Coordinates of C-alpha atoms in Angstrom, one line a residue:
X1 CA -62.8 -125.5 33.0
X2 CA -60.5 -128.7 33.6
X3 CA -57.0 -127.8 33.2
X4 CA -53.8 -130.3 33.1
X5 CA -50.6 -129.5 34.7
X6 CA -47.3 -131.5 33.5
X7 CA -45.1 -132.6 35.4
X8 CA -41.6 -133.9 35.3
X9 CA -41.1 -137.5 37.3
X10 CA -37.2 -137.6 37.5
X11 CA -37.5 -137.8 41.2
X12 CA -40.8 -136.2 41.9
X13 CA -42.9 -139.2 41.7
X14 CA -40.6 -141.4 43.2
X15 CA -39.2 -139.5 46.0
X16 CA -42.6 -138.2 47.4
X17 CA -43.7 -141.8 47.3
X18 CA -40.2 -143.0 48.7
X19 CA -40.4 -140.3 51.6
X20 CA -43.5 -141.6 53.1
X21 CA -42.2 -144.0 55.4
X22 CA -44.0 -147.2 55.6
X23 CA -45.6 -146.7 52.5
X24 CA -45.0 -148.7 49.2
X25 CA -43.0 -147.6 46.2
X26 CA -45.2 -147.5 44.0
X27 CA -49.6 -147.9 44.2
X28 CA -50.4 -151.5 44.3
X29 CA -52.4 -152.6 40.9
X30 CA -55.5 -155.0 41.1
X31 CA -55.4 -158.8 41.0
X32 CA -57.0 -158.7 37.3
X33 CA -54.2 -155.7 36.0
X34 CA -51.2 -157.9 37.5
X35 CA -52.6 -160.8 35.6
X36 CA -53.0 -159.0 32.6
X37 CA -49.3 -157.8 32.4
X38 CA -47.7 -160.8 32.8
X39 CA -50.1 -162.4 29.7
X40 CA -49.1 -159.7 27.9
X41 CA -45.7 -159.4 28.7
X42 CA -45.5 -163.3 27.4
X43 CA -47.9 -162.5 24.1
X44 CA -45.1 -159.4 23.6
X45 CA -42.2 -161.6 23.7
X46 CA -43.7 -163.9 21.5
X47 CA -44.7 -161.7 18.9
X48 CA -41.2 -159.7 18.7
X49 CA -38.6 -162.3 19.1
X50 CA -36.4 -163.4 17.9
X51 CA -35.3 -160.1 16.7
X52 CA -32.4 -160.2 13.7
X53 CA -29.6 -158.6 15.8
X54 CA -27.5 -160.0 13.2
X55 CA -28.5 -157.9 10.7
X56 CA -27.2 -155.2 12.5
X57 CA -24.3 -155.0 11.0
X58 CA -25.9 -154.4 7.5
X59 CA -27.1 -150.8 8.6
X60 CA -23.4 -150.0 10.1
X61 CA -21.6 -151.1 7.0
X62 CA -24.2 -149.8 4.7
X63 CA -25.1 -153.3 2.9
X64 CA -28.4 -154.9 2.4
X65 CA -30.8 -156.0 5.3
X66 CA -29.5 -153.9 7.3
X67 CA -32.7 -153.5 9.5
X68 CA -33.1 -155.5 12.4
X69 CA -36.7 -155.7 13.1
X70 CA -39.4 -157.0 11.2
X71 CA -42.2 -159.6 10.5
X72 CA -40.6 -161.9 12.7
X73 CA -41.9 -163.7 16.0
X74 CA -42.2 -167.1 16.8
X75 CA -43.9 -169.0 14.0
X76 CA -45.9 -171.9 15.7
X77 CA -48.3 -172.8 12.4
X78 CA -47.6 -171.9 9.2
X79 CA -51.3 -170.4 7.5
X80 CA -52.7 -172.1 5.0
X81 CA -55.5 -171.6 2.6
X82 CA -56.7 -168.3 1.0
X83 CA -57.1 -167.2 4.9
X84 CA -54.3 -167.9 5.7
X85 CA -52.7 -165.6 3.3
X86 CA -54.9 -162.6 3.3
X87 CA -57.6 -163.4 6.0
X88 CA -58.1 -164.1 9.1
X89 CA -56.4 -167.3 8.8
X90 CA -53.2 -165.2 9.0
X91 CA -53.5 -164.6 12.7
X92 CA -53.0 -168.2 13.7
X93 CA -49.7 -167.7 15.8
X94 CA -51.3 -164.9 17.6
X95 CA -53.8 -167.3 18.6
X96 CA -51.3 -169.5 19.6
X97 CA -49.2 -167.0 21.4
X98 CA -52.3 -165.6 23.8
X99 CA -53.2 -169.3 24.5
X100 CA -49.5 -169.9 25.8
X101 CA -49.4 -166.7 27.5
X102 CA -52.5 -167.6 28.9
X103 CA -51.5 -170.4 30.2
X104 CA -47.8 -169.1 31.6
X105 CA -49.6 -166.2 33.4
X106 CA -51.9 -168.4 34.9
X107 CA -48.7 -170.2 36.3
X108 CA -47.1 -167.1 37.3
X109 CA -50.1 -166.4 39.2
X110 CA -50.0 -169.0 41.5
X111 CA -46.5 -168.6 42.1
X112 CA -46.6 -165.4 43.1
X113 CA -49.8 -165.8 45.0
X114 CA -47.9 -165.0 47.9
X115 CA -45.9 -162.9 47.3
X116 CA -45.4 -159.0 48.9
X117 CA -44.6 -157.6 45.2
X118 CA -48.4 -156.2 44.5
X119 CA -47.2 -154.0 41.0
X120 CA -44.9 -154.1 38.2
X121 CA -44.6 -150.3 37.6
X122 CA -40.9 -150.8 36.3
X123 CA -41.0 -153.7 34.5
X124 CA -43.6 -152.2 32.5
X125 CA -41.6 -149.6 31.6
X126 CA -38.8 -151.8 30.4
X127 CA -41.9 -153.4 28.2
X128 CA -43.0 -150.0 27.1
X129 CA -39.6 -149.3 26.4
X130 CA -39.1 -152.2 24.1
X131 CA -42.2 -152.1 22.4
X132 CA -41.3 -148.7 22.0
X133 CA -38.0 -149.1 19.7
X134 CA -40.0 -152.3 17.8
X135 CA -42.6 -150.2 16.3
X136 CA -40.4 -146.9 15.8
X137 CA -37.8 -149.1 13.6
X138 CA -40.3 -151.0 12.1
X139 CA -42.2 -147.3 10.9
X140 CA -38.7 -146.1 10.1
X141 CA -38.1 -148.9 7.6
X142 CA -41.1 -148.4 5.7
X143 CA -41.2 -145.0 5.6
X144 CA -37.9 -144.6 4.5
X145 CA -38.0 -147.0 1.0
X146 CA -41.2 -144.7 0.3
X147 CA -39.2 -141.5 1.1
X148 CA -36.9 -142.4 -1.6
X149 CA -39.6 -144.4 -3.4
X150 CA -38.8 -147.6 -3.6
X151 CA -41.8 -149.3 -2.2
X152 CA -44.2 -149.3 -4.9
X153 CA -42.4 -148.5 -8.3
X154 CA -44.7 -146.8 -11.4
X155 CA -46.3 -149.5 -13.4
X156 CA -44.8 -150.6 -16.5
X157 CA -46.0 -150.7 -19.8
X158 CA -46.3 -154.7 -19.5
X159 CA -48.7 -153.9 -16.4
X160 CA -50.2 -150.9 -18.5
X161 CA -51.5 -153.2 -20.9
X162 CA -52.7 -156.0 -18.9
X163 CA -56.5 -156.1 -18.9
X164 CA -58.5 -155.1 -15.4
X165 CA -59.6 -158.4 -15.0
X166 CA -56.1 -160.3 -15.1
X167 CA -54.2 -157.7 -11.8
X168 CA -54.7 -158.9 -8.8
X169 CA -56.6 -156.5 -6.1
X170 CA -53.9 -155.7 -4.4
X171 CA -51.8 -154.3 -7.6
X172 CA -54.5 -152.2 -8.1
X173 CA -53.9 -150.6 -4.3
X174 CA -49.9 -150.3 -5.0
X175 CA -50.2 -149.1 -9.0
X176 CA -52.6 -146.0 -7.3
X177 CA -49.6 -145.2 -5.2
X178 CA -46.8 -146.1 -7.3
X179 CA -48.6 -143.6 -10.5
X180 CA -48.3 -140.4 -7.9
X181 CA -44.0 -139.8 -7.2
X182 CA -45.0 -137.3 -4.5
X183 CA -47.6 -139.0 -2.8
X184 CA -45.6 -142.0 -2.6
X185 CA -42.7 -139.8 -0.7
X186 CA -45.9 -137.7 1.6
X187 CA -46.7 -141.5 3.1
X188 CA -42.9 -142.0 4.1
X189 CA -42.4 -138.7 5.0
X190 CA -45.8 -139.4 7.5
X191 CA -44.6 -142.5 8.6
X192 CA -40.7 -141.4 9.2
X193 CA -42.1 -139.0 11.4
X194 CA -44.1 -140.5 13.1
X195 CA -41.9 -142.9 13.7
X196 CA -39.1 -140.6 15.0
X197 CA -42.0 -139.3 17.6
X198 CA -41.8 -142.7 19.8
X199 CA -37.9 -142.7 20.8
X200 CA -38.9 -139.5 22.9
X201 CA -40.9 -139.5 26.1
X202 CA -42.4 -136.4 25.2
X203 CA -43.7 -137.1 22.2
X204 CA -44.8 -140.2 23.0
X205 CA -48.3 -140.3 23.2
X206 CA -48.8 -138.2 20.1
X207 CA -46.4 -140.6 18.2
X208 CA -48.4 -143.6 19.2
X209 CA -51.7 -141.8 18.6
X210 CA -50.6 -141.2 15.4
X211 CA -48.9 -144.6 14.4
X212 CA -52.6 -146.3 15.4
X213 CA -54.3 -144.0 12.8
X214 CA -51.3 -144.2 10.3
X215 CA -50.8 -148.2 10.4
X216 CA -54.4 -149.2 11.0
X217 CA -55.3 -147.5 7.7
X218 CA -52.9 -150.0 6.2
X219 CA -53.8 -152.9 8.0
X220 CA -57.5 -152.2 6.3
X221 CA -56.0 -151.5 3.2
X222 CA -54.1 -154.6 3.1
X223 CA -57.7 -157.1 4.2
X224 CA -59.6 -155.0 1.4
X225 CA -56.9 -155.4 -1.3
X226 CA -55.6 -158.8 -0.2
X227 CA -52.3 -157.3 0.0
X228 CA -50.6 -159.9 2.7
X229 CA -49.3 -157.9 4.6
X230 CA -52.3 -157.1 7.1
X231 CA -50.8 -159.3 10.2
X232 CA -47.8 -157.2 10.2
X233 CA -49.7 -153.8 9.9
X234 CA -52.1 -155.2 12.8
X235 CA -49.6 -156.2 15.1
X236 CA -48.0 -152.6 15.0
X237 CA -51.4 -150.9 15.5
X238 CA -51.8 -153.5 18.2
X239 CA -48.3 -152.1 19.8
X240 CA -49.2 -148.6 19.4
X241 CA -51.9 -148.9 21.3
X242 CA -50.1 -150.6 23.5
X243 CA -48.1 -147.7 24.0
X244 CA -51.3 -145.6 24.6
X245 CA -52.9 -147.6 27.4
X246 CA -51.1 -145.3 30.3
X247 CA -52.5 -142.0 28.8
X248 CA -56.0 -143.2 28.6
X249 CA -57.3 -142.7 32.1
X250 CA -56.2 -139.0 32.5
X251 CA -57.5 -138.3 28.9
X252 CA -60.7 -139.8 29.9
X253 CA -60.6 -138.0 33.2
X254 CA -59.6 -134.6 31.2
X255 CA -61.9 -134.5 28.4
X256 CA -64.7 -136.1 29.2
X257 CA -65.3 -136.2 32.7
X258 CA -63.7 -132.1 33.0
X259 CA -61.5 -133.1 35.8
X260 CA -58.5 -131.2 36.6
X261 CA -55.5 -133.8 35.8
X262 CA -51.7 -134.0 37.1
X263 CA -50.3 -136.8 34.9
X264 CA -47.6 -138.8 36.3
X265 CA -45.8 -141.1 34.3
X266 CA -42.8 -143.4 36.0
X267 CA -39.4 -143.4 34.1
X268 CA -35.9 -144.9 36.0
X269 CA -34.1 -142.3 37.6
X270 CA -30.6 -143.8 38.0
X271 CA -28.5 -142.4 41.5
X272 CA -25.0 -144.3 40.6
X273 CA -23.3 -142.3 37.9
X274 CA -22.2 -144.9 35.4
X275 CA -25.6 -146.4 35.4
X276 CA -27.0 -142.7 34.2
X277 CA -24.5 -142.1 31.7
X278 CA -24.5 -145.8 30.4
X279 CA -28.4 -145.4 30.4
X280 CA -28.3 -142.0 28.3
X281 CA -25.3 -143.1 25.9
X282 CA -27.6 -146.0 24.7
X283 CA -30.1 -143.7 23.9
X284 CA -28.1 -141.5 21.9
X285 CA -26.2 -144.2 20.1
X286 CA -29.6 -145.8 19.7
X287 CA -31.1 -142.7 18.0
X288 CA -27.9 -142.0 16.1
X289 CA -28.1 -145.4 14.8
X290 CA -31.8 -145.9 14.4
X291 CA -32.4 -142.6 12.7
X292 CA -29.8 -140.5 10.6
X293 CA -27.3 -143.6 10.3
X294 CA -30.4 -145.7 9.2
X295 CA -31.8 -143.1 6.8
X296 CA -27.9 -143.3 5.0
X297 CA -28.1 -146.6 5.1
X298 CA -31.2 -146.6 2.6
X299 CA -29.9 -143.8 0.8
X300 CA -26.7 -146.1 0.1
X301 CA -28.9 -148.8 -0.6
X302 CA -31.0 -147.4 -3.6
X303 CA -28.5 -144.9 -4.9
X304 CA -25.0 -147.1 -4.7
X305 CA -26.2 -150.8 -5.0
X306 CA -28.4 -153.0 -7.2
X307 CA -30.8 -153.4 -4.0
X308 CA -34.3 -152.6 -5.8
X309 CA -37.6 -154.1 -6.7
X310 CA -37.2 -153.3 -10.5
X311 CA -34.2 -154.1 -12.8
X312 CA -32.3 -151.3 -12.9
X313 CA -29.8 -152.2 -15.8
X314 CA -30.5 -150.5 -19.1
X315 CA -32.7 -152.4 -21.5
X316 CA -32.2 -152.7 -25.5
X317 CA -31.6 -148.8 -26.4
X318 CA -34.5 -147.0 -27.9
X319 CA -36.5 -150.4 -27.3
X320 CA -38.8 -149.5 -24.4
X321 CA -42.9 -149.5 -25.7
X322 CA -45.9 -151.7 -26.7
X323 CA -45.4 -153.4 -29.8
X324 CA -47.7 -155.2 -32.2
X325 CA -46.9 -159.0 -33.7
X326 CA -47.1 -157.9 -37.3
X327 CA -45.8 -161.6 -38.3
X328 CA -45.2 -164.6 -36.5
X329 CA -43.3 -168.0 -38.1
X330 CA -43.1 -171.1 -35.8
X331 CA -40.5 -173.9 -37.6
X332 CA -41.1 -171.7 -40.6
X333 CA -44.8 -171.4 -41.1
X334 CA -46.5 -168.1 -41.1
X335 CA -48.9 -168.2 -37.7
X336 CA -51.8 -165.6 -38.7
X337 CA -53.6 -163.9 -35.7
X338 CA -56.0 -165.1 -33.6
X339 CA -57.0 -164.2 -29.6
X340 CA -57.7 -167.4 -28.6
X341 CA -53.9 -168.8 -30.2
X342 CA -52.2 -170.1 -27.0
X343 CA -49.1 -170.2 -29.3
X344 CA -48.8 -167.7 -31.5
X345 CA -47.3 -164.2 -30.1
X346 CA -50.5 -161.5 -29.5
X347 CA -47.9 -158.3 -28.1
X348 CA -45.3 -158.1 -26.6
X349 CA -43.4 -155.0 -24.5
X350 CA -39.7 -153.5 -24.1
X351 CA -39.3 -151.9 -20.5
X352 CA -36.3 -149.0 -20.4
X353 CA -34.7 -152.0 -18.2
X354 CA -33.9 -155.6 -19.8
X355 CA -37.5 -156.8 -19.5
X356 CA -39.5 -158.5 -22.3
X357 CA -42.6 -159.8 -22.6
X358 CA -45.2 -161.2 -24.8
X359 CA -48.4 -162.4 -24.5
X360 CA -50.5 -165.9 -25.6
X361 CA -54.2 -167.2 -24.8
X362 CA -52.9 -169.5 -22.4
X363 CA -53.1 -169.7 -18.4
X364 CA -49.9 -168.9 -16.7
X365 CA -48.9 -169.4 -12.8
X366 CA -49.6 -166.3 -11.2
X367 CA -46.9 -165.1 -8.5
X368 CA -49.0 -163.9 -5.6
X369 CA -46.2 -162.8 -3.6
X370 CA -45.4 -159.1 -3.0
X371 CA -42.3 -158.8 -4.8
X372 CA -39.5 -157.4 -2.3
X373 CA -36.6 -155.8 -3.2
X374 CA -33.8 -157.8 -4.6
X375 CA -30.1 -157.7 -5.8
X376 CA -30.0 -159.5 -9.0
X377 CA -32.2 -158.0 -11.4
X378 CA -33.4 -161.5 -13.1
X379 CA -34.9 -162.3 -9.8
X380 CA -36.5 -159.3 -9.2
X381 CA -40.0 -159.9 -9.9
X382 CA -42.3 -157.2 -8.3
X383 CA -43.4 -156.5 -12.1
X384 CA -45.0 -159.7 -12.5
X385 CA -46.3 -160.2 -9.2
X386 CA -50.2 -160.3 -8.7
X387 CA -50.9 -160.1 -12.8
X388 CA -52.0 -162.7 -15.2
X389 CA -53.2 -162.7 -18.2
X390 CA -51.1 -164.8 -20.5
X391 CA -48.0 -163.2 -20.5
X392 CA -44.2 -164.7 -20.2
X393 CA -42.1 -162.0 -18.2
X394 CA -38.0 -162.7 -19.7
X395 CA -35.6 -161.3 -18.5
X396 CA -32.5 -160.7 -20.5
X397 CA -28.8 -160.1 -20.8
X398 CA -27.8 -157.5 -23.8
X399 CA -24.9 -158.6 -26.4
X400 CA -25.3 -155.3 -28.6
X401 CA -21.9 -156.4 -30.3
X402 CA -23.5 -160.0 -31.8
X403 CA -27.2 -158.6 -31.3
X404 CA -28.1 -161.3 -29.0
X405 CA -30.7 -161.5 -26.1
X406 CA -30.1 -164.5 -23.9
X407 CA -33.6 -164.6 -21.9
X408 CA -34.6 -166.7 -19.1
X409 CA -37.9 -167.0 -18.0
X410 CA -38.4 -164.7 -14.9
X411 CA -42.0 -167.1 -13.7
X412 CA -40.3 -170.4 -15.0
X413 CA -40.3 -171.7 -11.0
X414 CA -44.0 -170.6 -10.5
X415 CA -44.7 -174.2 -10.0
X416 CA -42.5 -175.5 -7.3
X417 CA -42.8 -172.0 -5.4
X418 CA -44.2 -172.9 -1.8
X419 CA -47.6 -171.0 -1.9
X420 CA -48.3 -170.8 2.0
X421 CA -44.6 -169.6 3.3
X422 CA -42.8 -166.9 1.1
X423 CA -39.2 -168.5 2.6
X424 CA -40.1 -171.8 2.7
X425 CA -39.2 -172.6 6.4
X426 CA -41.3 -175.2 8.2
X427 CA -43.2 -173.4 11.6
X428 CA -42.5 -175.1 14.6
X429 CA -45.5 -177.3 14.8
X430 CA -45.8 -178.3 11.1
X431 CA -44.1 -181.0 11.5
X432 CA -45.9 -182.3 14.7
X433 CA -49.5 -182.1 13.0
X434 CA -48.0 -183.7 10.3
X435 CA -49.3 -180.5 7.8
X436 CA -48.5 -180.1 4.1
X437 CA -47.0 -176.2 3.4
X438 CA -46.3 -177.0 -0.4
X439 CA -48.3 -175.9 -3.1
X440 CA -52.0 -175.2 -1.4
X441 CA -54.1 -177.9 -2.6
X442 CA -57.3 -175.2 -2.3
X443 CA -56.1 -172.6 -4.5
X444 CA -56.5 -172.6 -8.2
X445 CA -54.2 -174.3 -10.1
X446 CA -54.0 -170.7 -12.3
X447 CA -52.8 -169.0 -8.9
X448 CA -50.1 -170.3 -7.9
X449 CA -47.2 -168.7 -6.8
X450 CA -43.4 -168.7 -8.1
X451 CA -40.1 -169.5 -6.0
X452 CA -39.1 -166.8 -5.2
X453 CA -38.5 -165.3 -1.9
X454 CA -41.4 -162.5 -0.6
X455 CA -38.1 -160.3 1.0
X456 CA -35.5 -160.7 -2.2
X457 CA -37.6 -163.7 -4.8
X458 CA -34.5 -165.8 -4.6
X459 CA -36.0 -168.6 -6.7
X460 CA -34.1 -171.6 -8.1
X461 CA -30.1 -171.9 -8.6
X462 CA -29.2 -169.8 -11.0
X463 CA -27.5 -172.5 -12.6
X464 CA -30.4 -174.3 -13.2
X465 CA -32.5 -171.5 -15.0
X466 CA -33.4 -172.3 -18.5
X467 CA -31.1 -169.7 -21.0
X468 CA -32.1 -169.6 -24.5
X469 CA -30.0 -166.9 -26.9
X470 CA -32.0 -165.0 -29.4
X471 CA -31.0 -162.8 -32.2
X472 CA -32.3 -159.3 -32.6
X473 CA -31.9 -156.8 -35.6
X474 CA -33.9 -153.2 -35.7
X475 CA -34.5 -152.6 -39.8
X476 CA -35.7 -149.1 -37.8
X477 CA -36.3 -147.4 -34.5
X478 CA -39.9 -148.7 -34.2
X479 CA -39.3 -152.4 -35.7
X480 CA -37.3 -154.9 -34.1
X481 CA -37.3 -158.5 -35.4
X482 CA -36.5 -161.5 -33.1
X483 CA -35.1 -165.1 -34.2
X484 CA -34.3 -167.9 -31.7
X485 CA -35.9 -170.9 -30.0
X486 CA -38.8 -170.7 -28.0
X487 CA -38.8 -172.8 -24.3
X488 CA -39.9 -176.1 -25.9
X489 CA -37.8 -176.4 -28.8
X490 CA -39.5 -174.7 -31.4
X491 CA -37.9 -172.2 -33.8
X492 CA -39.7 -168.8 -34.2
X493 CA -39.9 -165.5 -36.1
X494 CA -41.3 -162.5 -34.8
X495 CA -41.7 -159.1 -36.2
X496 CA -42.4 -156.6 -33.7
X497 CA -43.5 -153.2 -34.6
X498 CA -44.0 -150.8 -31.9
X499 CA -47.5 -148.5 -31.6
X500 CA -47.2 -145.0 -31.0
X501 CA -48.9 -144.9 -27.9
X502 CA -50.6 -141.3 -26.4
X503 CA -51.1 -142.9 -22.8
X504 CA -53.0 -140.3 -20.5
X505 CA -51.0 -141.7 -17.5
X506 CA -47.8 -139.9 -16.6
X507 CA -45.5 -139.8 -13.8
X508 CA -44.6 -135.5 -14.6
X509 CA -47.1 -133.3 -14.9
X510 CA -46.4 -131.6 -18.2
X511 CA -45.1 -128.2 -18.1
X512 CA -46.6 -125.5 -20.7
X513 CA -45.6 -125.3 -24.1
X514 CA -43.6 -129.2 -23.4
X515 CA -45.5 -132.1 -24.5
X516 CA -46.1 -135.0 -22.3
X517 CA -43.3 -137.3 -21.3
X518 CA -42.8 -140.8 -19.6
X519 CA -40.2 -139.3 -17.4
X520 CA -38.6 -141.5 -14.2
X521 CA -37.5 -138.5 -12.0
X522 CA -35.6 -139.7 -8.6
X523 CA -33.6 -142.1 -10.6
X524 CA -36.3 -144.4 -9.6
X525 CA -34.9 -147.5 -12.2
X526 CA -31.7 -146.2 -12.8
X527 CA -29.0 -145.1 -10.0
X528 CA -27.3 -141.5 -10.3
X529 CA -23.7 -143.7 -10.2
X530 CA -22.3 -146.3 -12.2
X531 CA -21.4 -148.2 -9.7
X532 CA -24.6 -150.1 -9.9
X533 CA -25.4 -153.1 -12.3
X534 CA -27.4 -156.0 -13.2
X535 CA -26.5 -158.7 -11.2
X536 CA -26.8 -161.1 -14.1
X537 CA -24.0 -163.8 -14.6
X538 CA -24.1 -162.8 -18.9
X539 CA -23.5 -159.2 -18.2
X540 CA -20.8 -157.4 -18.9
X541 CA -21.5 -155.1 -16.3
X542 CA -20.6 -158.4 -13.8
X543 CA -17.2 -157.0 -13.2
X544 CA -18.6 -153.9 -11.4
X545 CA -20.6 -155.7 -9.4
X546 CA -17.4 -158.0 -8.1
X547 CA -15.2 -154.9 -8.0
X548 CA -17.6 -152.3 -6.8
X549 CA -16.4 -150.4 -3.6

């Protein structure tokens, strides 16, 4: 029977190799594994850096951004095309990146063809080491806006009646997740902990074991369901296992070849004092920082601020449903019915937050973005990502005093949104191959995307957005009647009735004896403190978001 014995490498491994006098340090590696590190120590760099130290701050003072890692790394090409996006295409810059690593190892090489140094035993480490942090944070923050969950809210009743054919594959994948509350929080609660598993040595190679199986499930996910995010999912997969490469030997030599196995692993033991207490006070400050501290940092986020991927102001009281047309006056002539009326109001839906929307038979831009969180809610547009359809997503500030909705139309920038680069910043070699990142001449002109950022959907100047002011009465609780202009000039009349829906989709299972109820447990759309609000310059709620604490 093999058997593995443990060992600690404080100063075992190094001062049994230090004591044979004569000998190296450490075992000289091959030519091929010296030329392999230094390609992949360049590829790393590449793919990491630059890292948003600046955001640093956000985490320590508890506002948004606060997380300092990400989909960064040098950005050579910006992708293009429908590969681009979701495909392969999207792996561009990693081509990039191994061709110039490639090409700097092969350099280094010949540099240090003479040279005595025949391993890199601790500057591996220090690569390990970094890697190491990268892909824990990076776990950390998505686990934690699923912990809370944040990351994929429950479909509304806009998306509820949207027909199969009109949503976008990858709303499909996130509406699955977002209907289930617990299994939502089970995935961050996975990745959390896997992710707390890297920052120690010990756990290490079941962390990273676990991260490859965790992440490269998403990564699939994301090329089956076009989600966009698949390049990011890869690349930690790729770093996890990264992180598994020195265990794989003395597994292979353990359970398949039945070997007995003493693993040795090399970590710095530091002899001058204030290099091993300023060595093990980073690590504590960096998992006090990176792990409780960061965790109250989202917990500040969703429950305290207006930092969420659905409004979270309160809609028109008693409003929220699916509603039927009954009547429908454009410049005062009666409209009747018809499916294929590209005018002429079909439905039209009241969320619990100040979202309205209607639908026509007309093609819309479709935002193909993944709707990230924001901070004001009229530019938070993760509810109208990835659907089509025909419907106009408004979003509106309340006046219950003069009955007035001033809407704006929440995919009114569709058409100047940049479709290849969510934030709209030129790669490094764009310019130099003279390539146009606008609106992607391949893609239909029915899917293109809005301007809004992927991180917050900034959009246009607020300034600049289209208001119109509407009039509302409610003759009763299931009628509502709107009057106003519509976005080209023309005057309406709408008389909304709402349907008394039995939907078999709910977020609470239903308790016996209760009968079944929409409920939003978690205050997933509303905070538990009124210290949040809309974010909307028409609010009244605008002086709590200037005088908030």
């Amino acid at each position: 029977m093999s058997t593995a014995t443990v060992i600690h490498t404080d100063s075992v491994f190094e001062s049994e190799l230090a004591s044979k006098v004569g000998e190296p340090r450490f075992q000289p590696w091959a030519a091929w594994e010296r030329f392999l590190f230094r390609t992949g120590t360049i590829f790393v760099i590449q793919m990491i850096a630059p890292i948003r130290l600046q955001n640093l701050k956000g985490m320590v003072r508890f506002t948004p951004g606060g997380n300092f890692v990400g989909p960064v790394g040098i950005h050579y090409l910006t992708p293009t095309g429908e590969s681009g996006r979701w495909g392969l295409g999207g792996f561009v810059n990693w081509g990039i990146s191994l061709l110039i690593a490639l090409a700097i190892a092969g350099i280094w090489t010949w540099l240090a063809r003479n040279s005595r140094r025949k391993e890199y035993t601790v500057a591996y480490y220090w690569l390990s080491l970094f890697v190491r942090y990268w892909t824990a944070v990076s776990l950390l923050h998505y686990g934690y806006v699923k912990v809370y969950p944040n990351q994929m809210p429950f479909p509304s009743f806009a998306n509820a009646h949207t027909a199969a054919g009109d949503i976008a594959p990858y709303r499909y994948w996130w509406a699955i997740v977002g209907l289930s509350t617990w299994y939502q929080i089970s995935l961050g609660v996975t990745e959390v902990f896997v992710g707390t598993l890297l920052f120690f040595r010990r756990t290490l190679a079941l962390g990273s074991l676990l991260t490859l199986g965790v992440v490269a499930s998403v990564a699939y996910g994301n090329f089956a369901y076009d989600g966009g995010v698949h390049v990011l999912a890869t690349e930690i997969a790729l770093f996890a296992g990264f992180l598994l490469l020195p265990y794989l030997r003395d597994t292979y030599r353990l359970l398949i070849k039945r070997e007995d196995v003493v693993p040795s692993y090399y970590h710095p033991v530091f002899r001058v004092k204030w290099q091993r207490y300023a060595f093990t006070g980073f690590k504590y400050v960096a998992w006090a920082l990176l792990i409780p501290v960061s965790f109250y940092n989202n917990n500040h986020h969703y429950l305290y601020t207006n930092q969420s991927k659905e409004p979270r102001a309160p809609g028109l009281s008693g409003a929220k449903g699916y509603y039927n047309v009954t009547e429908f006056k454009l410049d005062g002539k009666d409209v009747p019915y018809s499916p294929l009326d590209p005018v002429r109001w079909h439905d039209a839906t009241f969320e619990d937050y100040p979202t309205f929307t209607f639908k026509v038979d007309k093609p819309l831009p479709i935002r193909l973005e993944n709707g990230g969180q924001g901070t004001w809610d009229a530019q938070k547009r993760y509810e109208l990502a990835g659907y089509s359809g025909g419907r106009t997503y408004l979003h509106y500030a309340l006046d219950e005093a003069n009955q007035t909705l001033t809407v704006q139309d929440k995919n009114a920038d569709a058409s100047t949104r940049n479709a290849d680069d969510a934030r709209g910043t030129p790669a490094l070699l764009d310019s130099f191959f003279k390539r146009d990142t606008g609106a992607d001449a391949k893609l239909k002109p029915d899917h293109k995307q809005g301007a809004g950022g992927g991180r917050g959907g900034k959009g246009a100047n607020r300034k600049d957005v289209q208001k119109l002011v509407w009039h509302y009465t409610r003759p009763s609780p299931t009628r509502v009647i709107l009057t106003g202009n519509t976005f080209d000039g023309h005057e309406f009349y709408a008389v909304l009735d709402r349907l008394d829906e039995n939907q078999a989709i709910h977020i609470s299972s239903p308790v016996q004896g209760e009968p079944l109820i929409y409920g939003l447990p978690f205050s997933r759309r509303y905070p538990v403190t009124p210290a949040s609000f809309d974010g909307t310059a028409d609010s009244a709620n605008q002086e709590q978001a200037v005088n908030r604490p």
